[in-house]
């Protein structure tokens, strides 16, 4: 298994959380991921006065992934601005699965786990005709 600098990735997630726009929840979220070409992409949550339109950090990161050259996510860390480990919500696990697949590693309270453990038996691109 490839080795990643998880401490550096967590620090980049915390840094990304500084850009969060979260006036409604007050929870500043940052996420950072290693891409299969070695670059790092980050995201932050961006809320909206129409609450349901808020975007999670993982969603804005998916945009950054595409905008900076695409590729596949291989390692992901999500943190609050205060440094607390946050698990990606259910919807975001699906977003991460789309761009990282079953082997993408995720920083979790139970240690570093593959997406196959974080989103078991996932629905994905292979399920489409
Ligand atoms: N949030 C994320 O950015 N990612 C997640 O995986 C969970 C939740 C954000 C959404 C909202 O802006 C705030 O956290 C509180 O739910």
PDB file of C-alpha atoms and ligand atoms in Angstrom:
ATOM      1  CA  UNK A   1       0.000   0.000   0.000  1.00  0.00           C
ATOM      2  CA  UNK A   2       1.357   3.416  -0.938  1.00  0.00           C
ATOM      3  CA  UNK A   3       2.389   5.606   1.961  1.00  0.00           C
ATOM      4  CA  UNK A   4       0.877   9.046   2.298  1.00  0.00           C
ATOM      5  CA  UNK A   5       1.816  11.925   4.553  1.00  0.00           C
ATOM      6  CA  UNK A   6      -1.425  11.905   6.528  1.00  0.00           C
ATOM      7  CA  UNK A   7      -0.321  14.611   8.939  1.00  0.00           C
ATOM      8  CA  UNK A   8       0.409  16.970   6.032  1.00  0.00           C
ATOM      9  CA  UNK A   9      -2.920  16.076   4.405  1.00  0.00           C
ATOM     10  CA  UNK A  10      -4.796  16.773   7.653  1.00  0.00           C
ATOM     11  CA  UNK A  11      -3.010  20.119   7.946  1.00  0.00           C
ATOM     12  CA  UNK A  12      -4.064  21.013   4.396  1.00  0.00           C
ATOM     13  CA  UNK A  13      -7.667  20.147   5.257  1.00  0.00           C
ATOM     14  CA  UNK A  14      -7.540  22.417   8.311  1.00  0.00           C
ATOM     15  CA  UNK A  15      -6.034  25.175   6.160  1.00  0.00           C
ATOM     16  CA  UNK A  16      -8.802  24.733   3.564  1.00  0.00           C
ATOM     17  CA  UNK A  17     -11.424  25.086   6.309  1.00  0.00           C
ATOM     18  CA  UNK A  18     -10.246  28.698   6.733  1.00  0.00           C
ATOM     19  CA  UNK A  19     -11.906  29.430   3.372  1.00  0.00           C
ATOM     20  CA  UNK A  20     -15.236  27.912   4.418  1.00  0.00           C
ATOM     21  CA  UNK A  21     -18.383  30.002   4.135  1.00  0.00           C
ATOM     22  CA  UNK A  22     -20.459  28.665   7.010  1.00  0.00           C
ATOM     23  CA  UNK A  23     -22.399  31.547   8.587  1.00  0.00           C
ATOM     24  CA  UNK A  24     -25.420  29.316   9.301  1.00  0.00           C
ATOM     25  CA  UNK A  25     -24.009  26.164  10.874  1.00  0.00           C
ATOM     26  CA  UNK A  26     -20.817  27.734  12.164  1.00  0.00           C
ATOM     27  CA  UNK A  27     -19.023  24.504  11.266  1.00  0.00           C
ATOM     28  CA  UNK A  28     -16.049  25.241   9.041  1.00  0.00           C
ATOM     29  CA  UNK A  29     -15.102  22.124   7.103  1.00  0.00           C
ATOM     30  CA  UNK A  30     -12.012  21.488   5.027  1.00  0.00           C
ATOM     31  CA  UNK A  31     -11.026  18.446   3.035  1.00  0.00           C
ATOM     32  CA  UNK A  32      -7.791  17.555   1.290  1.00  0.00           C
ATOM     33  CA  UNK A  33      -6.997  14.662  -0.990  1.00  0.00           C
ATOM     34  CA  UNK A  34      -4.050  13.165  -2.802  1.00  0.00           C
ATOM     35  CA  UNK A  35      -4.717  12.561  -6.509  1.00  0.00           C
ATOM     36  CA  UNK A  36      -3.179   9.616  -8.367  1.00  0.00           C
ATOM     37  CA  UNK A  37      -0.738  11.961 -10.144  1.00  0.00           C
ATOM     38  CA  UNK A  38       0.556  13.181  -6.769  1.00  0.00           C
ATOM     39  CA  UNK A  39      -1.075  16.579  -6.645  1.00  0.00           C
ATOM     40  CA  UNK A  40      -3.245  17.725  -3.746  1.00  0.00           C
ATOM     41  CA  UNK A  41      -6.788  19.059  -4.120  1.00  0.00           C
ATOM     42  CA  UNK A  42      -8.772  20.748  -1.373  1.00  0.00           C
ATOM     43  CA  UNK A  43     -12.312  21.898  -0.706  1.00  0.00           C
ATOM     44  CA  UNK A  44     -14.341  23.779   1.877  1.00  0.00           C
ATOM     45  CA  UNK A  45     -18.053  23.954   2.651  1.00  0.00           C
ATOM     46  CA  UNK A  46     -20.024  26.812   1.111  1.00  0.00           C
ATOM     47  CA  UNK A  47     -23.418  27.423   2.709  1.00  0.00           C
ATOM     48  CA  UNK A  48     -26.421  29.372   1.443  1.00  0.00           C
ATOM     49  CA  UNK A  49     -29.240  31.430   2.942  1.00  0.00           C
ATOM     50  CA  UNK A  50     -31.475  28.852   1.269  1.00  0.00           C
ATOM     51  CA  UNK A  51     -30.107  26.233   3.663  1.00  0.00           C
ATOM     52  CA  UNK A  52     -30.649  23.171   1.513  1.00  0.00           C
ATOM     53  CA  UNK A  53     -28.406  24.572  -1.197  1.00  0.00           C
ATOM     54  CA  UNK A  54     -25.272  24.502   0.924  1.00  0.00           C
ATOM     55  CA  UNK A  55     -22.368  22.578  -0.532  1.00  0.00           C
ATOM     56  CA  UNK A  56     -20.178  20.266   1.489  1.00  0.00           C
ATOM     57  CA  UNK A  57     -16.417  20.549   1.393  1.00  0.00           C
ATOM     58  CA  UNK A  58     -16.126  17.273  -0.519  1.00  0.00           C
ATOM     59  CA  UNK A  59     -18.364  18.632  -3.285  1.00  0.00           C
ATOM     60  CA  UNK A  60     -16.284  21.740  -3.838  1.00  0.00           C
ATOM     61  CA  UNK A  61     -13.189  19.521  -3.779  1.00  0.00           C
ATOM     62  CA  UNK A  62     -14.667  17.385  -6.553  1.00  0.00           C
ATOM     63  CA  UNK A  63     -14.945  20.602  -8.571  1.00  0.00           C
ATOM     64  CA  UNK A  64     -11.324  21.430  -7.848  1.00  0.00           C
ATOM     65  CA  UNK A  65     -10.311  17.927  -8.900  1.00  0.00           C
ATOM     66  CA  UNK A  66     -11.927  18.401 -12.283  1.00  0.00           C
ATOM     67  CA  UNK A  67     -10.789  22.005 -12.706  1.00  0.00           C
ATOM     68  CA  UNK A  68      -7.145  21.181 -12.054  1.00  0.00           C
ATOM     69  CA  UNK A  69      -6.734  18.215 -14.366  1.00  0.00           C
ATOM     70  CA  UNK A  70      -9.020  15.418 -13.190  1.00  0.00           C
ATOM     71  CA  UNK A  71      -7.674  12.072 -12.078  1.00  0.00           C
ATOM     72  CA  UNK A  72      -8.521   9.729  -9.254  1.00  0.00           C
ATOM     73  CA  UNK A  73      -8.548  10.443  -5.524  1.00  0.00           C
ATOM     74  CA  UNK A  74      -6.318   8.044  -3.589  1.00  0.00           C
ATOM     75  CA  UNK A  75      -6.286   9.439  -0.022  1.00  0.00           C
ATOM     76  CA  UNK A  76      -8.727  11.815   1.706  1.00  0.00           C
ATOM     77  CA  UNK A  77      -8.720  13.676   5.030  1.00  0.00           C
ATOM     78  CA  UNK A  78     -11.599  15.805   6.311  1.00  0.00           C
ATOM     79  CA  UNK A  79     -11.237  18.173   9.276  1.00  0.00           C
ATOM     80  CA  UNK A  80     -13.017  21.009  10.988  1.00  0.00           C
ATOM     81  CA  UNK A  81     -11.309  24.374  11.178  1.00  0.00           C
ATOM     82  CA  UNK A  82     -10.482  23.519  14.772  1.00  0.00           C
ATOM     83  CA  UNK A  83      -8.751  20.324  13.707  1.00  0.00           C
ATOM     84  CA  UNK A  84     -11.410  17.771  14.651  1.00  0.00           C
ATOM     85  CA  UNK A  85     -11.641  14.721  12.409  1.00  0.00           C
ATOM     86  CA  UNK A  86     -14.935  14.751  10.506  1.00  0.00           C
ATOM     87  CA  UNK A  87     -16.333  11.836   8.581  1.00  0.00           C
ATOM     88  CA  UNK A  88     -17.742  12.633   5.134  1.00  0.00           C
ATOM     89  CA  UNK A  89     -21.552  12.587   5.231  1.00  0.00           C
ATOM     90  CA  UNK A  90     -23.401   9.893   3.326  1.00  0.00           C
ATOM     91  CA  UNK A  91     -23.845  11.971   0.196  1.00  0.00           C
ATOM     92  CA  UNK A  92     -20.187  12.912   0.204  1.00  0.00           C
ATOM     93  CA  UNK A  93     -19.115   9.293   0.556  1.00  0.00           C
ATOM     94  CA  UNK A  94     -20.924   8.743  -2.733  1.00  0.00           C
ATOM     95  CA  UNK A  95     -19.149  11.753  -4.260  1.00  0.00           C
ATOM     96  CA  UNK A  96     -15.775  10.449  -3.050  1.00  0.00           C
ATOM     97  CA  UNK A  97     -16.598   6.970  -4.375  1.00  0.00           C
ATOM     98  CA  UNK A  98     -17.305   8.395  -7.816  1.00  0.00           C
ATOM     99  CA  UNK A  99     -13.866  10.010  -7.990  1.00  0.00           C
ATOM    100  CA  UNK A 100     -11.809   7.607  -5.900  1.00  0.00           C
ATOM    101  CA  UNK A 101     -13.391   4.185  -6.178  1.00  0.00           C
ATOM    102  CA  UNK A 102     -13.358   1.396  -3.622  1.00  0.00           C
ATOM    103  CA  UNK A 103      -9.618   1.615  -2.877  1.00  0.00           C
ATOM    104  CA  UNK A 104      -9.419   5.318  -2.046  1.00  0.00           C
ATOM    105  CA  UNK A 105      -8.177   5.652   1.547  1.00  0.00           C
ATOM    106  CA  UNK A 106     -10.077   7.740   4.090  1.00  0.00           C
ATOM    107  CA  UNK A 107      -8.940   9.113   7.444  1.00  0.00           C
ATOM    108  CA  UNK A 108     -11.524   7.823   9.965  1.00  0.00           C
ATOM    109  CA  UNK A 109     -11.857   7.574  13.760  1.00  0.00           C
ATOM    110  CA  UNK A 110     -11.113   3.862  13.314  1.00  0.00           C
ATOM    111  CA  UNK A 111      -7.911   4.527  11.384  1.00  0.00           C
ATOM    112  CA  UNK A 112      -7.141   4.733   7.684  1.00  0.00           C
ATOM    113  CA  UNK A 113      -9.817   2.751   5.844  1.00  0.00           C
ATOM    114  CA  UNK A 114     -10.616   2.134   2.170  1.00  0.00           C
ATOM    115  CA  UNK A 115     -13.830   3.506   0.705  1.00  0.00           C
ATOM    116  CA  UNK A 116     -15.045  -0.114   0.465  1.00  0.00           C
ATOM    117  CA  UNK A 117     -15.287  -0.034   4.282  1.00  0.00           C
ATOM    118  CA  UNK A 118     -16.616   3.515   4.498  1.00  0.00           C
ATOM    119  CA  UNK A 119     -19.315   2.940   1.848  1.00  0.00           C
ATOM    120  CA  UNK A 120     -19.803  -0.844   1.621  1.00  0.00           C
ATOM    121  CA  UNK A 121     -21.457  -2.392  -1.423  1.00  0.00           C
ATOM    122  CA  UNK A 122     -21.551   1.021  -3.039  1.00  0.00           C
ATOM    123  CA  UNK A 123     -23.635   1.887  -6.032  1.00  0.00           C
ATOM    124  CA  UNK A 124     -21.327   3.319  -8.645  1.00  0.00           C
ATOM    125  CA  UNK A 125     -20.463   3.824 -12.298  1.00  0.00           C
ATOM    126  CA  UNK A 126     -20.175   0.053 -12.868  1.00  0.00           C
ATOM    127  CA  UNK A 127     -23.858  -0.376 -12.000  1.00  0.00           C
ATOM    128  CA  UNK A 128     -24.989   1.696 -14.951  1.00  0.00           C
ATOM    129  CA  UNK A 129     -25.765   0.015 -18.283  1.00  0.00           C
TER     130      UNK A 129
HETATM  131  N1  LIG B   1     -20.378  19.310   5.836  1.00  0.00           N
HETATM  132  C1  LIG B   1     -19.360  19.104   4.962  1.00  0.00           C
HETATM  133  O1  LIG B   1     -18.796  20.053   4.412  1.00  0.00           O
HETATM  134  N2  LIG B   1     -18.985  17.834   4.707  1.00  0.00           N
HETATM  135  C2  LIG B   1     -19.546  16.733   5.280  1.00  0.00           C
HETATM  136  O2  LIG B   1     -19.207  15.620   4.912  1.00  0.00           O
HETATM  137  C3  LIG B   1     -20.515  16.886   6.363  1.00  0.00           C
HETATM  138  C4  LIG B   1     -21.084  18.241   6.524  1.00  0.00           C
HETATM  139  C5  LIG B   1     -20.839  20.685   6.079  1.00  0.00           C
HETATM  140  C6  LIG B   1     -22.180  20.989   5.520  1.00  0.00           C
HETATM  141  C7  LIG B   1     -22.604  22.171   6.363  1.00  0.00           C
HETATM  142  O3  LIG B   1     -22.097  23.348   5.767  1.00  0.00           O
HETATM  143  C8  LIG B   1     -21.910  21.948   7.683  1.00  0.00           C
HETATM  144  O4  LIG B   1     -20.939  20.935   7.450  1.00  0.00           O
HETATM  145  C9  LIG B   1     -22.833  21.513   8.799  1.00  0.00           C
HETATM  146  O5  LIG B   1     -23.568  20.397   8.423  1.00  0.00           O
END
